[in-house]
mmCIF file of N, CA, C and O in Angstrom:
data_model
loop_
_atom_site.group_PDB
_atom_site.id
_atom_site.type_symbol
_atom_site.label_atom_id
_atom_site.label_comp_id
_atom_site.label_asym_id
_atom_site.label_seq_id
_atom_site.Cartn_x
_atom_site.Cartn_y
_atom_site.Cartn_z
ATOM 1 N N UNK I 201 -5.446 1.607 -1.663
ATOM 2 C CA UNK I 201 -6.041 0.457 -1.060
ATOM 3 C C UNK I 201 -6.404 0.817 0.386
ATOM 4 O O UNK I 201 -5.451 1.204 1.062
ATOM 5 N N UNK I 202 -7.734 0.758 1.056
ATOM 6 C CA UNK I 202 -7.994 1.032 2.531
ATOM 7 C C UNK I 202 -7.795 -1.077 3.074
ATOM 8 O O UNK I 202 -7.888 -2.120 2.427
ATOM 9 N N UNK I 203 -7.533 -0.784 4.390
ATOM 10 C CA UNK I 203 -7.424 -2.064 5.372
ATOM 11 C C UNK I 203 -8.161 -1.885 6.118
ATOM 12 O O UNK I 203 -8.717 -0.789 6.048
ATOM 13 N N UNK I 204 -8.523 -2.695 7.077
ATOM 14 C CA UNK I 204 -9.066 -2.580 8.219
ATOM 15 C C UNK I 204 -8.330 -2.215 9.031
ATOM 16 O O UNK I 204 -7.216 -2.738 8.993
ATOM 17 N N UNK I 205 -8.609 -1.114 10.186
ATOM 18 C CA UNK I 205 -7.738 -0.673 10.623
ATOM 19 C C UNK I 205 -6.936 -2.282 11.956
ATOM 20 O O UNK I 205 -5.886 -2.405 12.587
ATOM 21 N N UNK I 206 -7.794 -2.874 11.830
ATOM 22 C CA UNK I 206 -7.288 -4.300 13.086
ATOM 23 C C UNK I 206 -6.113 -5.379 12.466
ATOM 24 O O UNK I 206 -5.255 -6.025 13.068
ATOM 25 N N UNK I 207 -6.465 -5.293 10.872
ATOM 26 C CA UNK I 207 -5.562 -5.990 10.002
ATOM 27 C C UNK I 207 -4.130 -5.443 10.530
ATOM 28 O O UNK I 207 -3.152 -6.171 10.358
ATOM 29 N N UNK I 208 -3.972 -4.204 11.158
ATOM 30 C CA UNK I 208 -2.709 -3.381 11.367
ATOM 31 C C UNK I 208 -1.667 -4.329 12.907
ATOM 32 O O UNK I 208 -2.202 -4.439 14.010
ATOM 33 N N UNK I 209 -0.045 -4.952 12.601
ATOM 34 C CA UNK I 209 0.183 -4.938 13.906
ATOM 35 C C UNK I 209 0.102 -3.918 15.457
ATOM 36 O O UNK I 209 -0.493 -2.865 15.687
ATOM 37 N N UNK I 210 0.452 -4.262 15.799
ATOM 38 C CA UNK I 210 0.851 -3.117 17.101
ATOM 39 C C UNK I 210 2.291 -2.596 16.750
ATOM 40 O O UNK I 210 3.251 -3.348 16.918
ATOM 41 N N UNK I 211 2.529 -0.807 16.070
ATOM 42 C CA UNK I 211 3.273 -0.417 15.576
ATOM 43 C C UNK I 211 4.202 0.113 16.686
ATOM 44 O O UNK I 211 3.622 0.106 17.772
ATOM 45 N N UNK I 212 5.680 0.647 16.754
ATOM 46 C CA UNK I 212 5.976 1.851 17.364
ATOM 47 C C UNK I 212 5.199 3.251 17.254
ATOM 48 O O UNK I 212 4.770 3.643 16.169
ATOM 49 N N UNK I 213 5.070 3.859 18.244
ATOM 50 C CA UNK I 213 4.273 5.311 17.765
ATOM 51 C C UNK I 213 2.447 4.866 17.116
ATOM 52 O O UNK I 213 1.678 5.497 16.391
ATOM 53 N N UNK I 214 2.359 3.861 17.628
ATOM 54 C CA UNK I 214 0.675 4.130 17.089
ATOM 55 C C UNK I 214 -0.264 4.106 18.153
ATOM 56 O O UNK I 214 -0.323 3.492 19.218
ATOM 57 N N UNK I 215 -1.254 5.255 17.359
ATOM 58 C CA UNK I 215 -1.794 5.771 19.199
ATOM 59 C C UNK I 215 -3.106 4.745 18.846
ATOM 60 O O UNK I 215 -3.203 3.731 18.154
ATOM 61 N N UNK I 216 -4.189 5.625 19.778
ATOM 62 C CA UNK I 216 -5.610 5.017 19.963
ATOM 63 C C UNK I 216 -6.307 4.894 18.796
ATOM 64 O O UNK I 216 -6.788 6.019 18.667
ATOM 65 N N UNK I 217 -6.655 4.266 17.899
ATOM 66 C CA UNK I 217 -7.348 4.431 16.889
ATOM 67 C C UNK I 217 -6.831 4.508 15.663
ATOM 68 O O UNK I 217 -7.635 4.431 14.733
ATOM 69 N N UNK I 218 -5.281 4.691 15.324
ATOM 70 C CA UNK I 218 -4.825 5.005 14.654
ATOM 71 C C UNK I 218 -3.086 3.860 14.531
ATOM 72 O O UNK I 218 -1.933 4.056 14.914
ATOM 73 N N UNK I 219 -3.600 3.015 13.992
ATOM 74 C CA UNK I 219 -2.119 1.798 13.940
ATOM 75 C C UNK I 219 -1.380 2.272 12.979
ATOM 76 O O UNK I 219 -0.392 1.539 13.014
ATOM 77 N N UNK I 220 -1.186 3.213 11.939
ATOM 78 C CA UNK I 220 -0.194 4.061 10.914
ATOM 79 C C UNK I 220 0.082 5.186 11.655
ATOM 80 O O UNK I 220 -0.768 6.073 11.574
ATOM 81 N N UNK I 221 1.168 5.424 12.451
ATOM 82 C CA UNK I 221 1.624 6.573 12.610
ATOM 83 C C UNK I 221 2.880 7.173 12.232
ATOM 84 O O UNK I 221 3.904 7.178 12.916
ATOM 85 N N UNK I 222 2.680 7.800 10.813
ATOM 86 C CA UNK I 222 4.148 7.945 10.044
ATOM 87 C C UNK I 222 3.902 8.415 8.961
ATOM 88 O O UNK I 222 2.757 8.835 8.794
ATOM 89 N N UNK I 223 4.818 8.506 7.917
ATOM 90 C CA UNK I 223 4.774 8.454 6.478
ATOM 91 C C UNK I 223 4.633 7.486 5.071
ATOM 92 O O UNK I 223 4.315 7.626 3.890
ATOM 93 N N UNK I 224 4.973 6.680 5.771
ATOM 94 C CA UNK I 224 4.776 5.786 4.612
ATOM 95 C C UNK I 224 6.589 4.553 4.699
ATOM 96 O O UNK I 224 7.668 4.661 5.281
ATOM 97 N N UNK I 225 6.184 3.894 4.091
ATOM 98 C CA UNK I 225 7.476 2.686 3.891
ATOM 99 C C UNK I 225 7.923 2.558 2.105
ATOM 100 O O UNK I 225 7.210 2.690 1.110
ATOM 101 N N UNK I 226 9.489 2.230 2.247
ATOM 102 C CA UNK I 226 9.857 1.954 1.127
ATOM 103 C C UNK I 226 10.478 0.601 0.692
ATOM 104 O O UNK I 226 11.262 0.206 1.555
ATOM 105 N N UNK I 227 10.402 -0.047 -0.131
ATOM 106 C CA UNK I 227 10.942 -1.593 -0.003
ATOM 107 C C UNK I 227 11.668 -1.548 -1.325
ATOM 108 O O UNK I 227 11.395 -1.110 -2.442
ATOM 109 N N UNK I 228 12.696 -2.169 -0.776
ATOM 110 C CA UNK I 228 13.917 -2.724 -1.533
ATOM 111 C C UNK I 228 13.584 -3.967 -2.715
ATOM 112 O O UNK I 228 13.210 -5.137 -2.638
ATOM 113 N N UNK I 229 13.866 -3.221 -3.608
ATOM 114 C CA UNK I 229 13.581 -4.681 -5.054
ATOM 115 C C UNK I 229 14.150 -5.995 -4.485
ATOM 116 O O UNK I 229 13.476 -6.900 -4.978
ATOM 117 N N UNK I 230 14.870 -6.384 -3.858
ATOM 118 C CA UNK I 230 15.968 -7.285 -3.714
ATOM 119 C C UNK I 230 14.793 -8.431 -2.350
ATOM 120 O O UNK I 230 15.217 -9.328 -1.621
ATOM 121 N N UNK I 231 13.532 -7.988 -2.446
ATOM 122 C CA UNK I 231 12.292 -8.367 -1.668
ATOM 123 C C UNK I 231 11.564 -9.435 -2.076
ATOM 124 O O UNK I 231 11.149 -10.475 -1.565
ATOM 125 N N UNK I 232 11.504 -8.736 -3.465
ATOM 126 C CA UNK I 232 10.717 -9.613 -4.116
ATOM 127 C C UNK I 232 9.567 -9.046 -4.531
ATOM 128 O O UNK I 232 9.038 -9.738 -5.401
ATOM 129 N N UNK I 233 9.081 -8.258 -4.315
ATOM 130 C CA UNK I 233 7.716 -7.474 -4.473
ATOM 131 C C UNK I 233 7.718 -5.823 -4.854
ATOM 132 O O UNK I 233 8.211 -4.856 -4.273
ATOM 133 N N UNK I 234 6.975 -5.952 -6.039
ATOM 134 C CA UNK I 234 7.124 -5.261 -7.306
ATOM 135 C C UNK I 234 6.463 -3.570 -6.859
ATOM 136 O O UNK I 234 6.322 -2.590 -7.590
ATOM 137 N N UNK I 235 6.186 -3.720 -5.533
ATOM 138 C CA UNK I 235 5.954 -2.143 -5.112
ATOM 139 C C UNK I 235 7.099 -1.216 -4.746
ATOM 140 O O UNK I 235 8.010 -1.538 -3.983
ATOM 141 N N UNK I 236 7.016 -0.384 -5.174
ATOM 142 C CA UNK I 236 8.504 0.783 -4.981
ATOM 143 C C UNK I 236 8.310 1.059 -3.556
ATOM 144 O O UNK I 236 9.337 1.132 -2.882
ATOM 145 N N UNK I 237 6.602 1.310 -2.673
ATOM 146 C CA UNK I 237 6.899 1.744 -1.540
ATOM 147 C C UNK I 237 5.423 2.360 -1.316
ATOM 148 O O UNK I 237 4.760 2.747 -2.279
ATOM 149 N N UNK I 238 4.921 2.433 0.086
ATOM 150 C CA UNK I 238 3.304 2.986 0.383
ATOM 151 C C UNK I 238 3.678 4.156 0.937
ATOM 152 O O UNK I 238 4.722 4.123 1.590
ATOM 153 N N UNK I 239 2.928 5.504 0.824
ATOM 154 C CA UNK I 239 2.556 6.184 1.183
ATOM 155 C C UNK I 239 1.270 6.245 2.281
ATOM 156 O O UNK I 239 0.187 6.080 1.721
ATOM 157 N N UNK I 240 1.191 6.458 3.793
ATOM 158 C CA UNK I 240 0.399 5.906 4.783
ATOM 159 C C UNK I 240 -0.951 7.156 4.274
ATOM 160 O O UNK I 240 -1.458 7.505 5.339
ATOM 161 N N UNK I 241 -1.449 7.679 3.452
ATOM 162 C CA UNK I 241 -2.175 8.356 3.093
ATOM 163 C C UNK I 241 -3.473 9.118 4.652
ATOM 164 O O UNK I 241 -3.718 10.262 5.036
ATOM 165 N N UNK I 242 -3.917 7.850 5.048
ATOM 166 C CA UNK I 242 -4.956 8.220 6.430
ATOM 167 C C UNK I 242 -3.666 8.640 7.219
ATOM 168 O O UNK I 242 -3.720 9.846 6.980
ATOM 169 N N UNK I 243 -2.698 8.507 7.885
ATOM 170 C CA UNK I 243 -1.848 9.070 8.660
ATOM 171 C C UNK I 243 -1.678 10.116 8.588
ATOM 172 O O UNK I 243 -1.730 10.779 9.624
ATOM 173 N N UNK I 244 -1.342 10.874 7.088
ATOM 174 C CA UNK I 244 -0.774 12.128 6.817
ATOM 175 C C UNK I 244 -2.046 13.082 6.676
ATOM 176 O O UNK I 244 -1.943 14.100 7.361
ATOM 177 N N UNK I 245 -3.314 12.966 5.878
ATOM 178 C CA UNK I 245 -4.494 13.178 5.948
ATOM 179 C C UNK I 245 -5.470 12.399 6.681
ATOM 180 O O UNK I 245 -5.965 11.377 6.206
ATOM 181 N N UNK I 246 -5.757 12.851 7.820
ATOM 182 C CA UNK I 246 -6.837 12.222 8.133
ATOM 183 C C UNK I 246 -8.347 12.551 7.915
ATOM 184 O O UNK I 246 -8.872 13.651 8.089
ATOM 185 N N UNK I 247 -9.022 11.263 7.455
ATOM 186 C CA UNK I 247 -10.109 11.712 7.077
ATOM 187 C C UNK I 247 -10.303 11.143 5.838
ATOM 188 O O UNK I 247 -11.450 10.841 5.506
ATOM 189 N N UNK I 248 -9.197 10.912 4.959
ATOM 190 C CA UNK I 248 -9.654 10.486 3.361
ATOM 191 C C UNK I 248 -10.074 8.726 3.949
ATOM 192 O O UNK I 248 -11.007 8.232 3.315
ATOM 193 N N UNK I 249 -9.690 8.152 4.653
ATOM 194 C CA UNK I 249 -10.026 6.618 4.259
ATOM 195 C C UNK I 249 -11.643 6.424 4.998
ATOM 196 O O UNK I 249 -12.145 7.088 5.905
ATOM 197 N N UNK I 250 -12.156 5.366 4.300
ATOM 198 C CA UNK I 250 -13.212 4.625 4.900
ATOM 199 C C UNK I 250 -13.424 4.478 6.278
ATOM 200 O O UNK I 250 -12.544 3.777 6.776
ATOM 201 N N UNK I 251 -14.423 4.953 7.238
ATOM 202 C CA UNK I 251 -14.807 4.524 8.836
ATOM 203 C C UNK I 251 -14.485 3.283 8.997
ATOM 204 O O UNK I 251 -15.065 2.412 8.349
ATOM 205 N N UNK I 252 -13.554 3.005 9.843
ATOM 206 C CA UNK I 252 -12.728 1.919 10.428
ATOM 207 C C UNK I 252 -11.565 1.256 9.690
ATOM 208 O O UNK I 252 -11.154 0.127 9.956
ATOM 209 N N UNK I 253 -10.876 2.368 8.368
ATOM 210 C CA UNK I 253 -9.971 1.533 7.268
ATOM 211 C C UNK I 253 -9.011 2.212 7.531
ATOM 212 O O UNK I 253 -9.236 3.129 8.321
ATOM 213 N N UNK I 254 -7.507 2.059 6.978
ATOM 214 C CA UNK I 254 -6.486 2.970 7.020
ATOM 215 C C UNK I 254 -6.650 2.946 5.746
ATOM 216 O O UNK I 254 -7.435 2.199 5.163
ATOM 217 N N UNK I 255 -5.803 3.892 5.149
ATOM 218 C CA UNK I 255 -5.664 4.311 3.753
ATOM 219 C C UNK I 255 -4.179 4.003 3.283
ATOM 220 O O UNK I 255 -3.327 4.467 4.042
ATOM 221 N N UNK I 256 -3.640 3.217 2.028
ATOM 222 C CA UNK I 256 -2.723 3.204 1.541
ATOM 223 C C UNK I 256 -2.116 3.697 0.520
ATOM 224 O O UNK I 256 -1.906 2.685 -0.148
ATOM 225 N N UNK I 257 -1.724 4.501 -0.011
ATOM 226 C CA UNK I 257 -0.910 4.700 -1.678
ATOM 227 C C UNK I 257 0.077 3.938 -2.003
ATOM 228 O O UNK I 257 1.155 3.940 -1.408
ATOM 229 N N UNK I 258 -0.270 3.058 -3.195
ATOM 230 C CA UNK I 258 1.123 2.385 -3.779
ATOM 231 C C UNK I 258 1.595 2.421 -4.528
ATOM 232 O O UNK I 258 1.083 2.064 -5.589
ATOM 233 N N UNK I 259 2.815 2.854 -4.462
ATOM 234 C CA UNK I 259 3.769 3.042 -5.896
ATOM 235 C C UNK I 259 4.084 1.489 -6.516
ATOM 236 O O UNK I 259 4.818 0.884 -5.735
ATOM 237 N N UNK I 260 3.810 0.877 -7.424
ATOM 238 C CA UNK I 260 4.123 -0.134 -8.393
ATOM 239 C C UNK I 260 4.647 0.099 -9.778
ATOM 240 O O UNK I 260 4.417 1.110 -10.441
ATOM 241 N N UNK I 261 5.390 -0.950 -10.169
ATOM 242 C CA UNK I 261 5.664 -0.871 -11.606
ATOM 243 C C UNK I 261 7.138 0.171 -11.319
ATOM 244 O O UNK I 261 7.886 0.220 -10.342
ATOM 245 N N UNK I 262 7.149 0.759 -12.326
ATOM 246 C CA UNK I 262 8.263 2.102 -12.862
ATOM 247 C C UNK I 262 8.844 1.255 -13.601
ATOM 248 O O UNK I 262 8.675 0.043 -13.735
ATOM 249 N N UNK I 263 9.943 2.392 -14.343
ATOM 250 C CA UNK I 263 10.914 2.082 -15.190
ATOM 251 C C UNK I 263 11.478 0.779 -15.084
ATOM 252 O O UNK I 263 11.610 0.058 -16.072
ATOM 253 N N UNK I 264 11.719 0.537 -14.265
ATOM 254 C CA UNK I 264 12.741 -0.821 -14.192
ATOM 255 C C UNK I 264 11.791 -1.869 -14.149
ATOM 256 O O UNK I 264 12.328 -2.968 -14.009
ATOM 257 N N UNK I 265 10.172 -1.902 -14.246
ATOM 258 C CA UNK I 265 9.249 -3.153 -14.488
ATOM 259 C C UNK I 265 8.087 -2.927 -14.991
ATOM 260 O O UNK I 265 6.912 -2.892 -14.625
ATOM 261 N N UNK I 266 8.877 -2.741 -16.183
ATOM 262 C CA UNK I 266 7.924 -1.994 -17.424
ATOM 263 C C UNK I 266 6.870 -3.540 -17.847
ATOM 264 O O UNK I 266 5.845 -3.238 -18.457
ATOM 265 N N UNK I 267 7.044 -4.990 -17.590
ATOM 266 C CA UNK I 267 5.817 -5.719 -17.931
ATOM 267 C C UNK I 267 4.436 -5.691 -16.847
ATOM 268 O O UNK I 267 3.444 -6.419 -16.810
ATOM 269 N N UNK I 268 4.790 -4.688 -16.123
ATOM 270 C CA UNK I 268 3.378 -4.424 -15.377
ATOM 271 C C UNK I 268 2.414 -3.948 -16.047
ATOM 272 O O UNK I 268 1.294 -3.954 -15.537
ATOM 273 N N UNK I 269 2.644 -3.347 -17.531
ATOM 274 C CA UNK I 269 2.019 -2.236 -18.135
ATOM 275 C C UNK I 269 1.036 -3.779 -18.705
ATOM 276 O O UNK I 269 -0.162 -3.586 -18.910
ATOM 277 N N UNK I 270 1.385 -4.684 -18.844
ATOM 278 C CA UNK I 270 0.391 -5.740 -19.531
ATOM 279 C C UNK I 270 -0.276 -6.830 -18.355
ATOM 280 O O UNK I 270 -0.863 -7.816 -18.803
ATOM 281 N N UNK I 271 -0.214 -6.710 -17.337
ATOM 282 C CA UNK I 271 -1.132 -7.374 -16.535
ATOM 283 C C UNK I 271 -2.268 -6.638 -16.272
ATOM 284 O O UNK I 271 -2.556 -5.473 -16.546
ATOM 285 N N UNK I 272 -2.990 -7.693 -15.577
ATOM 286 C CA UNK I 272 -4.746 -7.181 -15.440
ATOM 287 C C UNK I 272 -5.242 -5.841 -14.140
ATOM 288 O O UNK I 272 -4.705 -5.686 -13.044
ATOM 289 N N UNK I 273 -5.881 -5.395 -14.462
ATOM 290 C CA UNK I 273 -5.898 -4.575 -13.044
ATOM 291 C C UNK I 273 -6.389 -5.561 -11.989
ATOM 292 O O UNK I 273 -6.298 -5.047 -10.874
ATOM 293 N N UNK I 274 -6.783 -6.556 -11.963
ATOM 294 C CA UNK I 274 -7.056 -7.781 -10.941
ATOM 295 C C UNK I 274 -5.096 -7.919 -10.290
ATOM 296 O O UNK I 274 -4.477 -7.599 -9.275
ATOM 297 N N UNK I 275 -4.861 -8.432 -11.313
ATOM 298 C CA UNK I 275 -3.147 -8.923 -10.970
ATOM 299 C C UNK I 275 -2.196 -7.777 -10.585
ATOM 300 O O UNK I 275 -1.077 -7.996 -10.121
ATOM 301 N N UNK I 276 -2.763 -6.359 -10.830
ATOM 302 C CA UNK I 276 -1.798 -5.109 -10.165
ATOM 303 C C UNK I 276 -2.447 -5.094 -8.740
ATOM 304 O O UNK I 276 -1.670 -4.858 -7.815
ATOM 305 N N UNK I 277 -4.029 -5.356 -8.373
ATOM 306 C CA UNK I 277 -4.030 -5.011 -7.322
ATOM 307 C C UNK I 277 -4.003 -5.973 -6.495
ATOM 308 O O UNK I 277 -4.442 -5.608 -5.404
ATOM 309 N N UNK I 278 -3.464 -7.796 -6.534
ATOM 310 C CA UNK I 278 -3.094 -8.116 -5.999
ATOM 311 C C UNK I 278 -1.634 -7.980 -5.712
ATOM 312 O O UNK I 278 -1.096 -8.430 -4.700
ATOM 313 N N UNK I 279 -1.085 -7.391 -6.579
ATOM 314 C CA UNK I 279 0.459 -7.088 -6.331
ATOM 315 C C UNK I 279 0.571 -5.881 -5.266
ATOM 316 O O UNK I 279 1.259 -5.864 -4.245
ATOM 317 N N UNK I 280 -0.316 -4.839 -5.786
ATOM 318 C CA UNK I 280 0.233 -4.190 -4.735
ATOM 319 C C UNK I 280 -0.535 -4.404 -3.070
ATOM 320 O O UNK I 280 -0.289 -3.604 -2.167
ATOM 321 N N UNK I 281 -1.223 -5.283 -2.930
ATOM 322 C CA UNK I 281 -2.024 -5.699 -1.955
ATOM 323 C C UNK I 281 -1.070 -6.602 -0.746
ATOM 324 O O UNK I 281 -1.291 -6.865 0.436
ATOM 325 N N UNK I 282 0.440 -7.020 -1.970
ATOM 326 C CA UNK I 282 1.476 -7.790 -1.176
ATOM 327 C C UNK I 282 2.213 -6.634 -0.651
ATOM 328 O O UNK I 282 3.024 -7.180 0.097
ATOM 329 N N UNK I 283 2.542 -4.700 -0.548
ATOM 330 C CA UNK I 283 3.344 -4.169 -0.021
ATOM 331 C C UNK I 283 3.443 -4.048 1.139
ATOM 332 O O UNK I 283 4.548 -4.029 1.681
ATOM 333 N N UNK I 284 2.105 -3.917 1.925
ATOM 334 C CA UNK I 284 2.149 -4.054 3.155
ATOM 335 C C UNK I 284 2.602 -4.530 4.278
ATOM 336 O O UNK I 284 2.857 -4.014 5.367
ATOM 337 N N UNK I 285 2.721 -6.479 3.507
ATOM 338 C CA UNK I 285 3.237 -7.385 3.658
ATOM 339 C C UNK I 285 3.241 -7.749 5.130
ATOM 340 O O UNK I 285 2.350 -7.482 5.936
ATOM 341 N N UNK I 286 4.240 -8.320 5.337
ATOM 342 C CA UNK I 286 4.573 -9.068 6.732
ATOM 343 C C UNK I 286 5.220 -8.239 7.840
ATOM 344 O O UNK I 286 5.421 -8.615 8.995
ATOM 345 N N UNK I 287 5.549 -6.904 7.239
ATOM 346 C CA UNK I 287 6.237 -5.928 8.633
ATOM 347 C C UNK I 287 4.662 -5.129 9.193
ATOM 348 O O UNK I 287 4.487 -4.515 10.245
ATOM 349 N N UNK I 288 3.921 -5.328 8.373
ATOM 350 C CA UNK I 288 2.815 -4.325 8.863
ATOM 351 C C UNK I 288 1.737 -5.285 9.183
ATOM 352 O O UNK I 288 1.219 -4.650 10.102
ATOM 353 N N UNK I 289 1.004 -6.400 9.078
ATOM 354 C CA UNK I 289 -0.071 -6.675 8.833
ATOM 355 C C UNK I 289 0.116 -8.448 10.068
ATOM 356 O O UNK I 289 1.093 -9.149 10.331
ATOM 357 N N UNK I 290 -0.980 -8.502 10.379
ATOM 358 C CA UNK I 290 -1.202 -9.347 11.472
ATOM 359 C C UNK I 290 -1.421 -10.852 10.473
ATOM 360 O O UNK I 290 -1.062 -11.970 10.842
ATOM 361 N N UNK I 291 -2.148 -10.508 9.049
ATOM 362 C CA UNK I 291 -2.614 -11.770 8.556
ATOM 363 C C UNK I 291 -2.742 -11.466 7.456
ATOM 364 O O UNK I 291 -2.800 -10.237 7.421
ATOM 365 N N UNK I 292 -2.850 -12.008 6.198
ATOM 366 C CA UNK I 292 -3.104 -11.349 4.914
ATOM 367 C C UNK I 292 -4.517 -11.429 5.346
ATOM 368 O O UNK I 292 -4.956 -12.388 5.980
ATOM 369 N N UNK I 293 -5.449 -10.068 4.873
ATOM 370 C CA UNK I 293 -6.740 -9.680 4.847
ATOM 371 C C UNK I 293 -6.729 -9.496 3.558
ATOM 372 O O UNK I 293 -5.747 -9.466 2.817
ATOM 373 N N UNK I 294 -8.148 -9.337 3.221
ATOM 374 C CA UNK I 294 -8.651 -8.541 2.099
ATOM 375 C C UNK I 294 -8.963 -6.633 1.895
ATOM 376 O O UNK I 294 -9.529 -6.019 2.800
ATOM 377 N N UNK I 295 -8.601 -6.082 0.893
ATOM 378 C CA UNK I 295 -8.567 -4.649 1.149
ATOM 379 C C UNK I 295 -9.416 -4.314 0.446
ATOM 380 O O UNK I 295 -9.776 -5.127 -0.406
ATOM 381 N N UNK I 296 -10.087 -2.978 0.512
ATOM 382 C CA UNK I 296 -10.812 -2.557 -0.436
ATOM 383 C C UNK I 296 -10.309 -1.418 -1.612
ATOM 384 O O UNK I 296 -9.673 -0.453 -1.190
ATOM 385 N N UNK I 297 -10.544 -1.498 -2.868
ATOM 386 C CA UNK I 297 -9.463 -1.441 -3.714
ATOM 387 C C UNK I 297 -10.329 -0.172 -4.014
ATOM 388 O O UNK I 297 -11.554 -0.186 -4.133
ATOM 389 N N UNK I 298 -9.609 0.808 -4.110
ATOM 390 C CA UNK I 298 -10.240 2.094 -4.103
ATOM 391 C C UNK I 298 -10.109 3.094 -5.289
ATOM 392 O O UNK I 298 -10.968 3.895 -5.660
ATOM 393 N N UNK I 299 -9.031 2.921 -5.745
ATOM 394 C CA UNK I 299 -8.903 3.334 -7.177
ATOM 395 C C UNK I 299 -7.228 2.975 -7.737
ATOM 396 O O UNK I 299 -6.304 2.865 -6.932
ATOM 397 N N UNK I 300 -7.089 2.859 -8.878
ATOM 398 C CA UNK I 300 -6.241 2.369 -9.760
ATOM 399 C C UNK I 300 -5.952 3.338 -10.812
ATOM 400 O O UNK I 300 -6.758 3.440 -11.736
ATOM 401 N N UNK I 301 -4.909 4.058 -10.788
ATOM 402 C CA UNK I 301 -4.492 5.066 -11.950
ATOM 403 C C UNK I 301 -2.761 4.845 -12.644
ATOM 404 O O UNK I 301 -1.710 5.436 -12.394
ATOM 405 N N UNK I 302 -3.114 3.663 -13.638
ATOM 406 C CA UNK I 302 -2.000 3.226 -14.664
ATOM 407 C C UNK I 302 -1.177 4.552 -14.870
ATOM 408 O O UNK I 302 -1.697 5.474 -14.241
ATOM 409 N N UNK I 303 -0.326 4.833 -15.392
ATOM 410 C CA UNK I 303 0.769 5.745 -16.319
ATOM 411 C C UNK I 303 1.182 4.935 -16.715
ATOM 412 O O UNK I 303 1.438 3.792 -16.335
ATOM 413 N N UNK I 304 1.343 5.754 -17.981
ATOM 414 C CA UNK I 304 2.311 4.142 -19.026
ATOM 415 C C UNK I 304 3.564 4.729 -19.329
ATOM 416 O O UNK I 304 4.422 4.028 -19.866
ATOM 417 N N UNK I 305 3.817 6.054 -19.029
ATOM 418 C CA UNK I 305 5.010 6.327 -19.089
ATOM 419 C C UNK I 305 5.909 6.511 -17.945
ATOM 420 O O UNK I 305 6.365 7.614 -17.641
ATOM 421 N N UNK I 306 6.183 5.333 -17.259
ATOM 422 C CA UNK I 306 7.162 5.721 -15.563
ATOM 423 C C UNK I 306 8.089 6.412 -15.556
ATOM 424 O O UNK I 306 8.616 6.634 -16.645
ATOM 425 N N UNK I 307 8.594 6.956 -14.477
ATOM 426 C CA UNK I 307 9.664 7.252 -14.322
ATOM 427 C C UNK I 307 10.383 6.642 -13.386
ATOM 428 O O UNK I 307 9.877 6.408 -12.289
ATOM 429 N N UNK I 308 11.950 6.216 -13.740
ATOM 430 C CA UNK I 308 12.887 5.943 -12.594
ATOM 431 C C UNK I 308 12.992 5.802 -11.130
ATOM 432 O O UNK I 308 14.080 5.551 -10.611
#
């Protein structure tokens, strides 16, 4: 999923141009929200996201929420559109959904 890079709060460690400065975040099931955790993808590579977007990877679903395998790709990518959530993001925005690659066999 890319953001706008303005959608981003004012982080620790984020320089000029760049509001992801890190690796990525992991979130605790006990949240509520069915993402295992983002990978900050434009942080670590720069260059893969869209002019003016950050880039996200999201881990969703796995073993332990195996009825993801039957929702819509509409309803996965609003799910994972919630990982970002409220520690990172100024407002819920809209993202641009960049690609979607199911496995139906998770792992743990």
């Amino acid at each position: 999923m890319a953001y706008k890079k303005e959608w981003f709060k004012d982080l620790p460690n984020a320089k000029e141009g760049r509001p992801l400065n890190g690796f990525g975040h992991l979130l605790p099931r006990k949240m509520g929200i069915r993402s295992l955790g983002t990978i900050w993808s434009s942080s670590l590579f720069p260059g893969r996201a869209p002019e003016g977007y950050e880039l996200l990877l999201t881990y969703i679903g796995g073993a332990r929420d195996r009825g993801i395998k039957d929702m819509s790709v509409e309803d996965i990518v609003k799910q994972a559109n919630l990982s970002p959530g409220p520690s990172l993001s100024r407002s819920r925005s809209p993202s641009l959904s960049l690609s979607l690659s199911p496995y139906p066999n998770p792992k743990p």
